[in-house]
Amino acid sequence: MATGKAKTTKRRTKVMAKKAAKKVLKSKTKVPAKKAAKVVSANGLPKPSAKPWGQAGKALDGVKVLDFTHVQSGPTCTQLLGYMGADCIKVERPGVGDITRGQLRDIKGQDSLYFTMLNGNKRSITIDSKNPKGKEILERLIKHCDVLVENFAPGALDRMGLTWEYIHKTNPRMIVASVKGFGPGPYEDCKVYENVAQCAGGAASTTGFRDGPPLVTGAQIGDSGTGLHLAFGIVCALYQRQRTGRGQKVLCAMQDGVLNLARVKLRDQQRLARGPLSEYSQYGEGVPFGKAVPRAGNDSGGGQPGWILKCKGWETDPDAYIYFITQAPVWGPICDLIGKPEWKTDPDYATPPARLPRLRHIFDTIEGWTKTKSKFEVMNICNEYDIPVGPILSMKEIAEEKSLRDTGTVVEVDHPGRGKYLTVGNPVKMSDSITEVKRSPLLGEHTEEILTKVLGYSAKELAEIKISGAITPPEKPAKAEAA
Ligand code: CAO
């Protein structure tokens, strides 16, 4: 409790503090406006926002993307930009659209999951890029947008008249970003799909079992992987434009993207010149190495041996498996768990180099234990001892996994034609740019909206455009290819 004296002192200090504050305010107002602004942005950045986290807009708000992409690689890139807040205006051929709208259809007459899962957070406008009026609309779009993204076959954009020289002259600030199969060189004119890139980028020759043919992987490292690289290039080009004021070309070749993801295998190629790769199980098995990096089955890519092991139920469930890593620091707990405590001190098993020639026997023994438990039981038990393991999750299990729904990695969206569908949300989570996943657009859903509200065409001009054939299919509509 405060005494009377203490109360008076408190009151006096309050009054003094108020006076001092007034003084500070006075002296602050004396600072010339120019200098005050300098204080606010001394490092060239605006004052930190006082808005609550996630309510200060999205990372790419204000960025306008002319999205000329189709199939998978390009759409992956622009969907990510859309997730980050960019306004993606997808240009599609009238009456046809992105070929994937009609590919691998699961509901008759409706946009396929192939299309809907790669084209969320975009607006669709139909324009015939070879029609004179269509070209005029495209010119307006080029002037309006910051980035043009395309993944046509080599030369297709030029044949539309949209050369780099033309685009740069029309809008010197525009960034022109492309996916192609190969970079400059002997294959630059080739059309490329996912598996071609996986093979040409070195991934297939190093995937699969030693005694089997090269294998492609289910992860779309050629298409989605390259789209991801392109998105990174675009964001960097936007950042550089802040300084230079001009756009630039951004090129991602699928072969390069795959190689970047397979770089550990190029590492191994160089190590191979100096001796066998001791962490590959073929070393322990005494199988000689050839001249190139071999396929390593399920060997772990790093220095800690690992393998896929059967779990309870493997006889009937094709996904009852677990990836098990015999990480050196947890070798003791592994030995205890599998009922081999003597391996902790046995010179044949106690050290990582001693274990290398015995890996197959070691993993067979561990499998004897994992086969008695479900993959989730193995996971729970091993996690207690910090033993790194990973259950083989089926796509069914992933689709039903609650934690992935909770984080927005798997999202359910509603589509007017096909109803509810699952898509993969933004895999990049940001604390101040919260992703809102929106359904994919119907073909040409936003054509009029973009022509009038974005490009400023009048009602009269819109009527002219409508009869010009620039935004509607030709008399004999081209058929969407159904797969
Ligand atoms: N209006 C008028 N014409 C249009 C148009 C529009 N809005 N949109 C596209 N077109 C035309 C193009 O101009 C091109 O015509 P021309 O060849 O006569 O000039 C034509 O449609 C087809 O373009 P394309 O050659 O790119 O398409 P494709 O189906 O034959 O090939 C693909 C597809 C993917 C192999 C090829 O685009 C390619 O190699 N792209 C680069 C690499 C890539 O991204 N691959 C990943 C694909 S995902 O697996």
Short mmCIF file of C-alpha atoms and ligand atoms in Angstrom, two decimals:
data_model
loop_
_atom_site.label_atom_id
_atom_site.label_comp_id
_atom_site.label_asym_id
_atom_site.label_seq_id
_atom_site.Cartn_x
_atom_site.Cartn_y
_atom_site.Cartn_z
CA MET A 1 0.00 0.00 0.00
CA ALA A 2 1.36 3.50 -0.89
CA THR A 3 1.87 6.02 1.89
CA GLY A 4 0.68 9.69 1.57
CA LYS A 5 4.28 10.85 0.87
CA ALA A 6 4.83 8.20 -1.71
CA LYS A 7 1.54 9.18 -3.44
CA THR A 8 2.66 12.87 -3.69
CA THR A 9 6.07 11.87 -5.13
CA LYS A 10 4.30 9.62 -7.66
CA ARG A 11 1.98 12.49 -8.73
CA ARG A 12 4.97 14.87 -9.06
CA THR A 13 6.94 12.41 -11.23
CA LYS A 14 3.84 11.90 -13.43
CA VAL A 15 3.55 15.67 -14.00
CA MET A 16 7.28 15.90 -14.75
CA ALA A 17 7.05 12.99 -17.18
CA LYS A 18 4.13 14.69 -18.98
CA LYS A 19 6.14 17.94 -19.27
CA ALA A 20 9.16 16.02 -20.59
CA ALA A 21 6.98 14.25 -23.15
CA LYS A 22 5.56 17.59 -24.32
CA LYS A 23 9.15 18.86 -24.70
CA VAL A 24 10.10 15.85 -26.81
CA LEU A 25 6.98 16.32 -28.94
CA LYS A 26 7.85 20.00 -29.40
CA SER A 27 11.44 19.28 -30.38
CA LYS A 28 10.21 16.50 -32.72
CA THR A 29 7.89 18.84 -34.56
CA LYS A 30 10.83 21.19 -35.06
CA VAL A 31 12.62 18.56 -37.23
CA PRO A 32 12.15 19.50 -40.89
CA ALA A 33 9.73 17.19 -42.71
CA LYS A 34 12.44 15.91 -45.10
CA LYS A 35 14.73 14.86 -42.27
CA ALA A 36 11.85 13.15 -40.43
CA ALA A 37 11.06 11.06 -43.50
CA LYS A 38 14.73 10.10 -43.69
CA VAL A 39 14.63 8.83 -40.11
CA VAL A 40 11.66 6.63 -41.00
CA SER A 41 13.36 5.06 -44.03
CA ALA A 42 17.04 5.23 -43.11
CA ASN A 43 17.64 1.76 -44.61
CA GLY A 44 15.48 2.42 -47.65
CA LEU A 45 12.61 0.39 -46.26
CA PRO A 46 9.24 1.72 -45.12
CA LYS A 47 8.46 1.87 -41.42
CA PRO A 48 7.56 -1.63 -40.10
CA SER A 49 3.83 -2.18 -40.49
CA ALA A 50 1.82 -1.99 -37.30
CA LYS A 51 -0.93 -4.19 -38.77
CA PRO A 52 -1.50 -7.60 -37.18
CA TRP A 53 0.52 -10.43 -38.79
CA GLY A 54 -1.14 -11.70 -41.92
CA GLN A 55 -3.24 -8.58 -42.40
CA ALA A 56 -0.73 -6.45 -44.29
CA GLY A 57 -1.61 -7.92 -47.68
CA LYS A 58 0.18 -10.73 -49.47
CA ALA A 59 3.81 -11.02 -50.52
CA LEU A 60 3.18 -10.44 -54.24
CA ASP A 61 0.18 -8.12 -54.01
CA GLY A 62 0.23 -5.75 -56.98
CA VAL A 63 2.29 -8.04 -59.23
CA LYS A 64 0.45 -8.67 -62.49
CA VAL A 65 1.23 -11.85 -64.38
CA LEU A 66 0.39 -12.50 -68.01
CA ASP A 67 0.11 -16.27 -67.74
CA PHE A 68 0.68 -17.96 -71.08
CA THR A 69 1.37 -21.36 -69.53
CA HIS A 70 -0.10 -24.77 -70.22
CA VAL A 71 0.21 -28.43 -69.13
CA GLN A 72 2.21 -28.64 -65.87
CA SER A 73 5.58 -26.88 -65.57
CA GLY A 74 4.43 -23.33 -66.32
CA PRO A 75 1.09 -23.61 -64.45
CA THR A 76 2.94 -24.85 -61.34
CA CYS A 77 4.98 -21.65 -61.39
CA THR A 78 2.09 -19.24 -61.87
CA GLN A 79 -0.08 -21.03 -59.30
CA LEU A 80 2.67 -20.46 -56.73
CA LEU A 81 2.83 -16.78 -57.71
CA GLY A 82 -0.97 -16.66 -57.35
CA TYR A 83 -0.76 -18.27 -53.90
CA MET A 84 1.60 -15.44 -52.95
CA GLY A 85 -0.92 -12.82 -54.07
CA ALA A 86 0.01 -12.07 -57.70
CA ASP A 87 -2.88 -11.42 -60.11
CA CYS A 88 -2.44 -14.21 -62.68
CA ILE A 89 -4.29 -13.64 -65.93
CA LYS A 90 -4.24 -16.92 -67.81
CA VAL A 91 -4.54 -16.56 -71.57
CA GLU A 92 -6.15 -19.56 -73.27
CA ARG A 93 -7.10 -20.41 -76.79
CA PRO A 94 -10.84 -19.73 -77.39
CA GLY A 95 -12.96 -22.89 -77.25
CA VAL A 96 -9.99 -25.09 -76.38
CA GLY A 97 -8.06 -23.72 -73.47
CA ASP A 98 -5.18 -25.40 -71.74
CA ILE A 99 -5.05 -28.91 -73.18
CA THR A 100 -5.11 -30.41 -69.67
CA ARG A 101 -8.70 -29.19 -69.12
CA GLY A 102 -9.71 -32.23 -71.15
CA GLN A 103 -6.94 -34.66 -70.22
CA LEU A 104 -7.39 -37.59 -67.78
CA ARG A 105 -10.97 -36.49 -67.18
CA ASP A 106 -12.72 -38.16 -64.23
CA ILE A 107 -16.06 -36.36 -64.68
CA LYS A 108 -17.56 -36.15 -68.17
CA GLY A 109 -17.50 -32.66 -69.61
CA GLN A 110 -15.81 -31.08 -66.58
CA ASP A 111 -12.35 -29.65 -66.17
CA SER A 112 -9.99 -32.42 -65.15
CA LEU A 113 -8.16 -32.62 -61.84
CA TYR A 114 -4.99 -32.28 -63.89
CA PHE A 115 -6.11 -28.75 -64.77
CA THR A 116 -7.95 -27.74 -61.61
CA MET A 117 -5.10 -28.70 -59.27
CA LEU A 118 -2.56 -26.58 -61.19
CA ASN A 119 -4.59 -23.51 -61.98
CA GLY A 120 -6.07 -22.23 -58.75
CA ASN A 121 -5.77 -18.55 -57.85
CA LYS A 122 -5.86 -17.46 -61.52
CA ARG A 123 -8.29 -15.64 -63.84
CA SER A 124 -8.95 -17.01 -67.33
CA ILE A 125 -9.27 -14.93 -70.48
CA THR A 126 -9.66 -16.46 -73.93
CA ILE A 127 -7.69 -14.76 -76.70
CA ASP A 128 -6.72 -16.03 -80.12
CA SER A 129 -3.16 -14.77 -80.20
CA LYS A 130 -3.07 -15.04 -84.00
CA ASN A 131 -6.17 -12.90 -84.59
CA PRO A 132 -5.36 -9.18 -85.31
CA LYS A 133 -7.76 -7.96 -82.62
CA GLY A 134 -6.38 -10.64 -80.29
CA LYS A 135 -2.87 -9.28 -80.88
CA GLU A 136 -4.10 -5.81 -79.98
CA ILE A 137 -5.58 -7.09 -76.71
CA LEU A 138 -2.33 -8.87 -75.94
CA GLU A 139 -0.41 -5.66 -76.49
CA ARG A 140 -2.56 -3.95 -73.88
CA LEU A 141 -1.98 -6.87 -71.51
CA ILE A 142 1.79 -6.65 -72.05
CA LYS A 143 1.67 -2.96 -71.17
CA HIS A 144 -0.41 -3.72 -68.08
CA CYS A 145 1.50 -6.68 -66.62
CA ASP A 146 4.85 -7.06 -64.88
CA VAL A 147 5.68 -10.62 -65.88
CA LEU A 148 4.91 -12.84 -68.87
CA VAL A 149 5.28 -16.54 -68.12
CA GLU A 150 5.22 -19.13 -70.90
CA ASN A 151 6.18 -22.72 -71.57
CA PHE A 152 5.35 -23.15 -75.23
CA ALA A 153 7.48 -25.27 -77.51
CA PRO A 154 10.64 -23.44 -78.61
CA GLY A 155 9.81 -20.72 -81.15
CA ALA A 156 6.02 -20.73 -80.56
CA LEU A 157 5.99 -17.35 -78.77
CA ASP A 158 8.04 -15.79 -81.57
CA ARG A 159 5.64 -17.21 -84.15
CA MET A 160 2.83 -15.38 -82.33
CA GLY A 161 4.83 -12.20 -82.92
CA LEU A 162 5.67 -11.94 -79.23
CA THR A 163 9.44 -11.76 -79.55
CA TRP A 164 11.59 -10.51 -76.67
CA GLU A 165 12.46 -7.41 -78.75
CA TYR A 166 8.78 -6.60 -79.30
CA ILE A 167 7.83 -7.20 -75.66
CA HIS A 168 10.78 -5.23 -74.31
CA LYS A 169 10.00 -2.31 -76.61
CA THR A 170 6.31 -2.39 -75.66
CA ASN A 171 7.00 -2.63 -71.92
CA PRO A 172 10.67 -2.31 -70.92
CA ARG A 173 9.75 -3.26 -67.34
CA MET A 174 8.30 -6.63 -68.30
CA ILE A 175 10.00 -9.83 -67.17
CA VAL A 176 9.68 -12.65 -69.70
CA ALA A 177 9.98 -16.03 -68.01
CA SER A 178 10.13 -19.31 -69.93
CA VAL A 179 10.36 -23.02 -69.31
CA LYS A 180 11.97 -24.99 -72.11
CA GLY A 181 13.08 -28.60 -72.20
CA PHE A 182 16.75 -27.85 -72.87
CA GLY A 183 18.94 -24.78 -72.68
CA PRO A 184 20.92 -23.51 -75.69
CA GLY A 185 22.72 -26.37 -77.42
CA PRO A 186 22.05 -29.36 -79.63
CA TYR A 187 18.61 -30.10 -78.17
CA GLU A 188 17.25 -26.58 -77.73
CA ASP A 189 14.49 -27.05 -80.32
CA CYS A 190 13.07 -30.23 -78.78
CA LYS A 191 9.66 -30.53 -77.18
CA VAL A 192 9.97 -32.03 -73.74
CA TYR A 193 7.66 -33.70 -71.23
CA GLU A 194 8.31 -34.72 -67.62
CA ASN A 195 9.97 -38.08 -68.13
CA VAL A 196 12.18 -36.83 -70.95
CA ALA A 197 13.58 -34.29 -68.50
CA GLN A 198 14.01 -36.86 -65.74
CA CYS A 199 16.06 -38.97 -68.14
CA ALA A 200 18.07 -36.09 -69.64
CA GLY A 201 18.74 -34.50 -66.25
CA GLY A 202 20.49 -37.57 -64.82
CA ALA A 203 17.74 -38.61 -62.39
CA ALA A 204 16.58 -41.76 -64.20
CA SER A 205 20.05 -43.29 -64.62
CA THR A 206 20.53 -43.09 -60.87
CA THR A 207 17.05 -44.25 -59.84
CA GLY A 208 15.98 -47.90 -59.52
CA PHE A 209 17.72 -51.11 -58.57
CA ARG A 210 21.19 -52.05 -59.74
CA ASP A 211 19.97 -55.10 -61.61
CA GLY A 212 16.98 -53.35 -63.22
CA PRO A 213 16.41 -50.66 -65.88
CA PRO A 214 16.55 -46.90 -65.15
CA LEU A 215 13.39 -45.64 -63.42
CA VAL A 216 11.48 -42.39 -63.40
CA THR A 217 10.11 -41.12 -60.11
CA GLY A 218 6.49 -40.27 -59.32
CA ALA A 219 7.44 -36.80 -58.04
CA GLN A 220 7.26 -34.44 -61.01
CA ILE A 221 10.75 -33.07 -60.65
CA GLY A 222 10.91 -32.14 -64.35
CA ASP A 223 7.64 -30.21 -64.55
CA SER A 224 6.74 -29.01 -61.06
CA GLY A 225 10.42 -28.87 -60.09
CA THR A 226 11.21 -26.56 -63.00
CA GLY A 227 8.10 -24.46 -62.34
CA LEU A 228 9.38 -23.94 -58.83
CA HIS A 229 12.81 -22.88 -60.12
CA LEU A 230 11.13 -20.46 -62.52
CA ALA A 231 9.07 -18.88 -59.74
CA PHE A 232 12.30 -18.26 -57.84
CA GLY A 233 13.86 -16.65 -60.94
CA ILE A 234 10.84 -14.41 -61.44
CA VAL A 235 10.82 -13.16 -57.87
CA CYS A 236 14.58 -12.42 -58.13
CA ALA A 237 14.03 -10.55 -61.41
CA LEU A 238 11.27 -8.50 -59.77
CA TYR A 239 13.66 -7.65 -56.95
CA GLN A 240 16.43 -6.64 -59.37
CA ARG A 241 13.94 -4.52 -61.32
CA GLN A 242 13.50 -2.41 -58.20
CA ARG A 243 17.08 -1.20 -58.81
CA THR A 244 17.40 -1.32 -62.58
CA GLY A 245 13.87 -0.38 -63.57
CA ARG A 246 13.97 -2.87 -66.44
CA GLY A 247 12.75 -6.39 -67.06
CA GLN A 248 14.83 -9.32 -68.22
CA LYS A 249 14.52 -12.80 -69.66
CA VAL A 250 14.35 -15.68 -67.18
CA LEU A 251 14.91 -19.15 -68.60
CA CYS A 252 14.64 -22.46 -66.79
CA ALA A 253 15.48 -25.54 -68.80
CA MET A 254 13.89 -28.71 -67.45
CA GLN A 255 17.15 -30.61 -67.89
CA ASP A 256 18.92 -28.04 -65.69
CA GLY A 257 16.16 -28.13 -63.06
CA VAL A 258 16.32 -31.91 -62.78
CA LEU A 259 20.11 -31.86 -62.59
CA ASN A 260 19.94 -29.29 -59.82
CA LEU A 261 17.69 -31.64 -57.85
CA ALA A 262 19.98 -34.59 -58.64
CA ARG A 263 23.21 -32.76 -57.81
CA VAL A 264 24.23 -35.29 -55.13
CA LYS A 265 24.63 -37.82 -57.92
CA LEU A 266 27.02 -35.52 -59.80
CA ARG A 267 28.86 -35.26 -56.48
CA ASP A 268 29.10 -39.05 -56.41
CA GLN A 269 30.28 -39.16 -60.02
CA GLN A 270 33.31 -37.10 -59.03
CA ARG A 271 33.91 -39.14 -55.87
CA LEU A 272 33.80 -42.30 -57.96
CA ALA A 273 36.93 -41.17 -59.82
CA ARG A 274 38.78 -41.44 -56.49
CA GLY A 275 37.45 -44.81 -55.36
CA PRO A 276 34.32 -46.85 -54.67
CA LEU A 277 31.30 -45.25 -53.02
CA SER A 278 31.43 -46.91 -49.63
CA GLU A 279 27.92 -45.93 -48.51
CA TYR A 280 26.29 -47.68 -51.51
CA SER A 281 25.23 -51.18 -50.50
CA GLN A 282 26.93 -52.62 -53.56
CA TYR A 283 30.24 -51.70 -51.91
CA GLY A 284 29.44 -53.84 -48.88
CA GLU A 285 28.28 -56.65 -51.16
CA GLY A 286 31.60 -56.58 -53.01
CA VAL A 287 30.06 -55.69 -56.38
CA PRO A 288 32.56 -53.62 -58.40
CA PHE A 289 31.57 -50.13 -59.58
CA GLY A 290 31.47 -49.18 -63.26
CA LYS A 291 32.41 -45.84 -64.78
CA ALA A 292 29.19 -43.98 -63.92
CA VAL A 293 27.18 -43.57 -60.72
CA PRO A 294 25.03 -46.70 -60.41
CA ARG A 295 21.40 -47.06 -59.37
CA ALA A 296 21.34 -47.48 -55.63
CA GLY A 297 17.90 -48.92 -54.93
CA ASN A 298 16.68 -47.56 -51.62
CA ASP A 299 20.11 -46.71 -50.24
CA SER A 300 20.14 -43.48 -48.32
CA GLY A 301 21.58 -40.59 -50.34
CA GLY A 302 23.72 -39.34 -47.45
CA GLY A 303 26.34 -40.82 -45.19
CA GLN A 304 23.87 -42.62 -42.89
CA PRO A 305 22.82 -46.02 -44.29
CA GLY A 306 19.09 -46.54 -44.76
CA TRP A 307 16.67 -48.95 -46.45
CA ILE A 308 12.96 -49.61 -46.88
CA LEU A 309 11.76 -52.39 -44.60
CA LYS A 310 8.56 -54.42 -44.42
CA CYS A 311 6.12 -53.79 -41.59
CA LYS A 312 3.15 -55.76 -40.24
CA GLY A 313 0.60 -56.38 -42.98
CA TRP A 314 3.03 -56.06 -45.91
CA GLU A 315 1.66 -59.27 -47.44
CA THR A 316 -1.62 -57.54 -48.34
CA ASP A 317 -0.89 -53.81 -48.00
CA PRO A 318 1.52 -52.52 -50.68
CA ASP A 319 2.38 -49.53 -48.50
CA ALA A 320 3.10 -51.35 -45.21
CA TYR A 321 6.76 -50.33 -45.28
CA ILE A 322 9.01 -47.94 -43.42
CA TYR A 323 12.24 -46.17 -44.30
CA PHE A 324 14.74 -46.96 -41.58
CA ILE A 325 18.01 -45.04 -41.09
CA THR A 326 20.76 -46.58 -38.97
CA GLN A 327 22.07 -43.19 -37.90
CA ALA A 328 25.40 -43.70 -36.06
CA PRO A 329 24.60 -41.73 -32.86
CA VAL A 330 21.50 -43.89 -32.18
CA TRP A 331 23.11 -47.24 -32.99
CA GLY A 332 22.88 -48.26 -29.29
CA PRO A 333 19.07 -47.81 -29.00
CA ILE A 334 18.62 -49.55 -32.38
CA CYS A 335 20.53 -52.61 -31.12
CA ASP A 336 18.44 -52.69 -27.92
CA LEU A 337 15.14 -52.34 -29.79
CA ILE A 338 15.82 -55.16 -32.23
CA GLY A 339 17.09 -57.48 -29.50
CA LYS A 340 20.78 -57.36 -30.46
CA PRO A 341 22.40 -55.51 -27.52
CA GLU A 342 25.66 -57.39 -28.16
CA TRP A 343 26.08 -55.52 -31.49
CA LYS A 344 26.83 -52.37 -29.49
CA THR A 345 30.25 -53.74 -28.54
CA ASP A 346 30.88 -56.43 -31.16
CA PRO A 347 33.79 -55.07 -33.30
CA ASP A 348 31.99 -56.33 -36.44
CA TYR A 349 29.01 -54.03 -35.72
CA ALA A 350 30.05 -51.35 -33.26
CA THR A 351 31.38 -48.76 -35.74
CA PRO A 352 29.95 -47.40 -39.01
CA PRO A 353 32.89 -48.64 -41.16
CA ALA A 354 32.61 -52.12 -39.61
CA ARG A 355 28.91 -52.21 -40.46
CA LEU A 356 29.29 -51.26 -44.14
CA PRO A 357 30.05 -54.78 -45.47
CA ARG A 358 27.19 -56.18 -43.32
CA LEU A 359 24.41 -53.74 -44.17
CA ARG A 360 22.19 -56.29 -45.87
CA HIS A 361 22.36 -58.63 -42.85
CA ILE A 362 21.78 -55.69 -40.49
CA PHE A 363 18.71 -54.48 -42.37
CA ASP A 364 17.36 -58.05 -42.63
CA THR A 365 17.66 -58.31 -38.86
CA ILE A 366 15.97 -54.94 -38.27
CA GLU A 367 13.21 -56.03 -40.66
CA GLY A 368 12.64 -59.09 -38.49
CA TRP A 369 11.61 -56.58 -35.82
CA THR A 370 9.68 -54.07 -38.00
CA LYS A 371 7.60 -56.92 -39.48
CA THR A 372 6.09 -57.46 -36.04
CA LYS A 373 4.72 -53.90 -35.87
CA SER A 374 2.65 -51.57 -38.04
CA LYS A 375 4.58 -48.74 -39.73
CA PHE A 376 3.02 -46.23 -37.34
CA GLU A 377 3.99 -48.33 -34.31
CA VAL A 378 7.58 -48.47 -35.58
CA MET A 379 7.48 -44.72 -36.11
CA ASN A 380 6.20 -44.02 -32.59
CA ILE A 381 8.66 -46.36 -30.90
CA CYS A 382 11.67 -45.09 -32.89
CA ASN A 383 10.78 -41.44 -32.39
CA GLU A 384 11.13 -41.92 -28.64
CA TYR A 385 14.80 -42.74 -29.22
CA ASP A 386 15.37 -40.15 -31.98
CA ILE A 387 15.85 -42.90 -34.55
CA PRO A 388 15.01 -41.38 -37.97
CA VAL A 389 12.33 -43.43 -39.72
CA GLY A 390 9.63 -42.57 -42.25
CA PRO A 391 6.45 -44.53 -42.89
CA ILE A 392 5.63 -45.07 -46.56
CA LEU A 393 2.42 -43.03 -46.79
CA SER A 394 -0.01 -43.84 -49.57
CA MET A 395 -1.78 -41.01 -51.39
CA LYS A 396 -4.98 -42.23 -49.69
CA GLU A 397 -3.39 -41.75 -46.29
CA ILE A 398 -2.07 -38.32 -47.29
CA ALA A 399 -5.49 -37.25 -48.59
CA GLU A 400 -7.03 -38.22 -45.25
CA GLU A 401 -4.24 -36.88 -43.00
CA LYS A 402 -5.72 -34.32 -40.63
CA SER A 403 -2.51 -32.45 -39.89
CA LEU A 404 -1.99 -31.72 -43.61
CA ARG A 405 -5.52 -30.30 -43.79
CA ASP A 406 -4.89 -28.23 -40.67
CA THR A 407 -1.77 -26.61 -42.13
CA GLY A 408 -3.41 -25.86 -45.49
CA THR A 409 -1.07 -28.20 -47.37
CA VAL A 410 -4.04 -30.29 -48.54
CA VAL A 411 -7.05 -28.09 -49.25
CA GLU A 412 -10.62 -28.84 -50.33
CA VAL A 413 -12.06 -26.35 -52.80
CA ASP A 414 -15.49 -26.11 -54.36
CA HIS A 415 -15.86 -25.95 -58.14
CA PRO A 416 -19.11 -24.94 -59.87
CA GLY A 417 -18.81 -27.74 -62.43
CA ARG A 418 -17.19 -30.62 -60.65
CA GLY A 419 -18.04 -29.96 -56.99
CA LYS A 420 -15.49 -30.42 -54.22
CA TYR A 421 -11.94 -31.51 -54.98
CA LEU A 422 -8.67 -31.71 -53.13
CA THR A 423 -5.67 -29.68 -54.14
CA VAL A 424 -2.22 -29.04 -52.76
CA GLY A 425 -2.09 -25.64 -51.12
CA ASN A 426 0.97 -23.47 -50.76
CA PRO A 427 3.88 -25.60 -49.54
CA VAL A 428 5.64 -22.39 -48.48
CA LYS A 429 4.20 -21.01 -45.26
CA MET A 430 4.78 -17.35 -44.45
CA SER A 431 3.80 -15.61 -41.23
CA ASP A 432 2.77 -12.34 -42.92
CA SER A 433 1.44 -13.57 -46.26
CA ILE A 434 -1.35 -16.00 -45.65
CA THR A 435 -2.41 -18.12 -48.62
CA GLU A 436 -6.05 -18.35 -49.54
CA VAL A 437 -6.52 -21.19 -52.03
CA LYS A 438 -9.10 -20.42 -54.71
CA ARG A 439 -10.59 -22.79 -57.27
CA SER A 440 -9.40 -22.85 -60.87
CA PRO A 441 -11.29 -20.65 -63.34
CA LEU A 442 -13.65 -21.93 -66.01
CA LEU A 443 -12.45 -21.39 -69.58
CA GLY A 444 -12.77 -17.68 -70.34
CA GLU A 445 -14.61 -17.03 -67.06
CA HIS A 446 -12.99 -13.62 -66.68
CA THR A 447 -12.69 -12.53 -70.32
CA GLU A 448 -15.18 -9.65 -70.14
CA GLU A 449 -14.09 -8.63 -66.66
CA ILE A 450 -10.45 -8.32 -67.76
CA LEU A 451 -11.27 -6.58 -71.05
CA THR A 452 -13.43 -3.93 -69.41
CA LYS A 453 -12.17 -3.54 -65.84
CA VAL A 454 -8.45 -4.21 -66.35
CA LEU A 455 -7.83 -3.09 -69.94
CA GLY A 456 -10.50 -0.37 -70.04
CA TYR A 457 -12.35 -1.41 -73.23
CA SER A 458 -15.68 0.39 -73.61
CA ALA A 459 -19.00 -1.43 -74.18
CA LYS A 460 -18.82 -0.49 -77.88
CA GLU A 461 -15.27 -1.82 -78.20
CA LEU A 462 -16.26 -4.99 -76.36
CA ALA A 463 -19.06 -5.57 -78.86
CA GLU A 464 -16.55 -5.20 -81.70
CA ILE A 465 -14.13 -7.61 -80.04
CA LYS A 466 -16.91 -10.16 -79.65
CA ILE A 467 -17.59 -10.33 -83.36
CA SER A 468 -13.90 -10.22 -84.34
CA GLY A 469 -13.27 -13.86 -83.38
CA ALA A 470 -10.49 -12.75 -81.02
CA ILE A 471 -12.12 -14.15 -77.90
CA THR A 472 -14.50 -16.75 -79.31
CA PRO A 473 -13.78 -20.04 -81.03
CA PRO A 474 -13.48 -20.11 -84.81
CA GLU A 475 -16.48 -21.40 -86.78
CA LYS A 476 -15.25 -24.97 -86.58
CA PRO A 477 -14.10 -25.23 -82.96
CA ALA A 478 -10.84 -27.08 -82.44
CA LYS A 479 -11.36 -30.16 -80.26
CA ALA A 480 -9.74 -30.43 -76.84
CA GLU A 481 -7.64 -33.56 -76.85
CA ALA A 482 -9.04 -36.10 -74.41
CA ALA A 483 -6.66 -38.62 -72.94
N1 CAO B 1 -4.08 -18.57 -79.55
C1 CAO B 1 -3.62 -19.09 -80.70
N2 CAO B 1 -2.69 -20.06 -80.75
C2 CAO B 1 -2.24 -20.53 -79.57
C3 CAO B 1 -2.68 -20.03 -78.34
C4 CAO B 1 -3.65 -19.00 -78.36
N3 CAO B 1 -4.14 -18.47 -77.25
N4 CAO B 1 -2.05 -20.70 -77.36
C5 CAO B 1 -1.24 -21.59 -77.95
N5 CAO B 1 -1.35 -21.48 -79.29
C6 CAO B 1 -0.62 -22.26 -80.29
C7 CAO B 1 0.85 -21.95 -80.32
O1 CAO B 1 1.11 -20.73 -80.95
C8 CAO B 1 1.40 -23.14 -81.05
O2 CAO B 1 1.22 -22.95 -82.44
P1 CAO B 1 2.39 -23.06 -83.54
O3 CAO B 1 3.27 -24.19 -83.14
O4 CAO B 1 1.61 -23.33 -84.80
O5 CAO B 1 3.11 -21.79 -83.59
C9 CAO B 1 0.44 -24.24 -80.66
O6 CAO B 1 -0.66 -23.61 -80.00
C10 CAO B 1 0.96 -25.33 -79.75
O7 CAO B 1 1.93 -24.92 -78.84
P2 CAO B 1 3.00 -25.97 -78.31
O8 CAO B 1 3.86 -26.44 -79.44
O9 CAO B 1 3.71 -25.38 -77.18
O10 CAO B 1 2.08 -27.16 -77.76
P3 CAO B 1 2.23 -28.76 -77.93
O11 CAO B 1 1.01 -29.31 -77.30
O12 CAO B 1 2.50 -29.18 -79.32
O13 CAO B 1 3.53 -29.13 -77.07
C11 CAO B 1 4.83 -29.21 -75.05
C12 CAO B 1 3.44 -29.22 -75.68
C13 CAO B 1 4.66 -29.18 -73.55
C14 CAO B 1 5.60 -30.48 -75.44
C15 CAO B 1 5.60 -27.96 -75.53
O14 CAO B 1 4.82 -26.83 -75.27
C16 CAO B 1 6.97 -27.79 -74.88
O15 CAO B 1 7.93 -28.48 -75.20
N6 CAO B 1 7.06 -26.82 -73.94
C17 CAO B 1 8.31 -26.48 -73.28
C18 CAO B 1 8.70 -27.50 -72.27
C19 CAO B 1 7.64 -27.73 -71.23
O16 CAO B 1 7.15 -26.85 -70.58
N7 CAO B 1 7.32 -29.01 -71.04
C20 CAO B 1 6.51 -29.39 -69.91
C21 CAO B 1 5.17 -29.73 -70.28
S1 CAO B 1 4.35 -30.37 -68.88
O17 CAO B 1 4.62 -31.98 -68.98
#
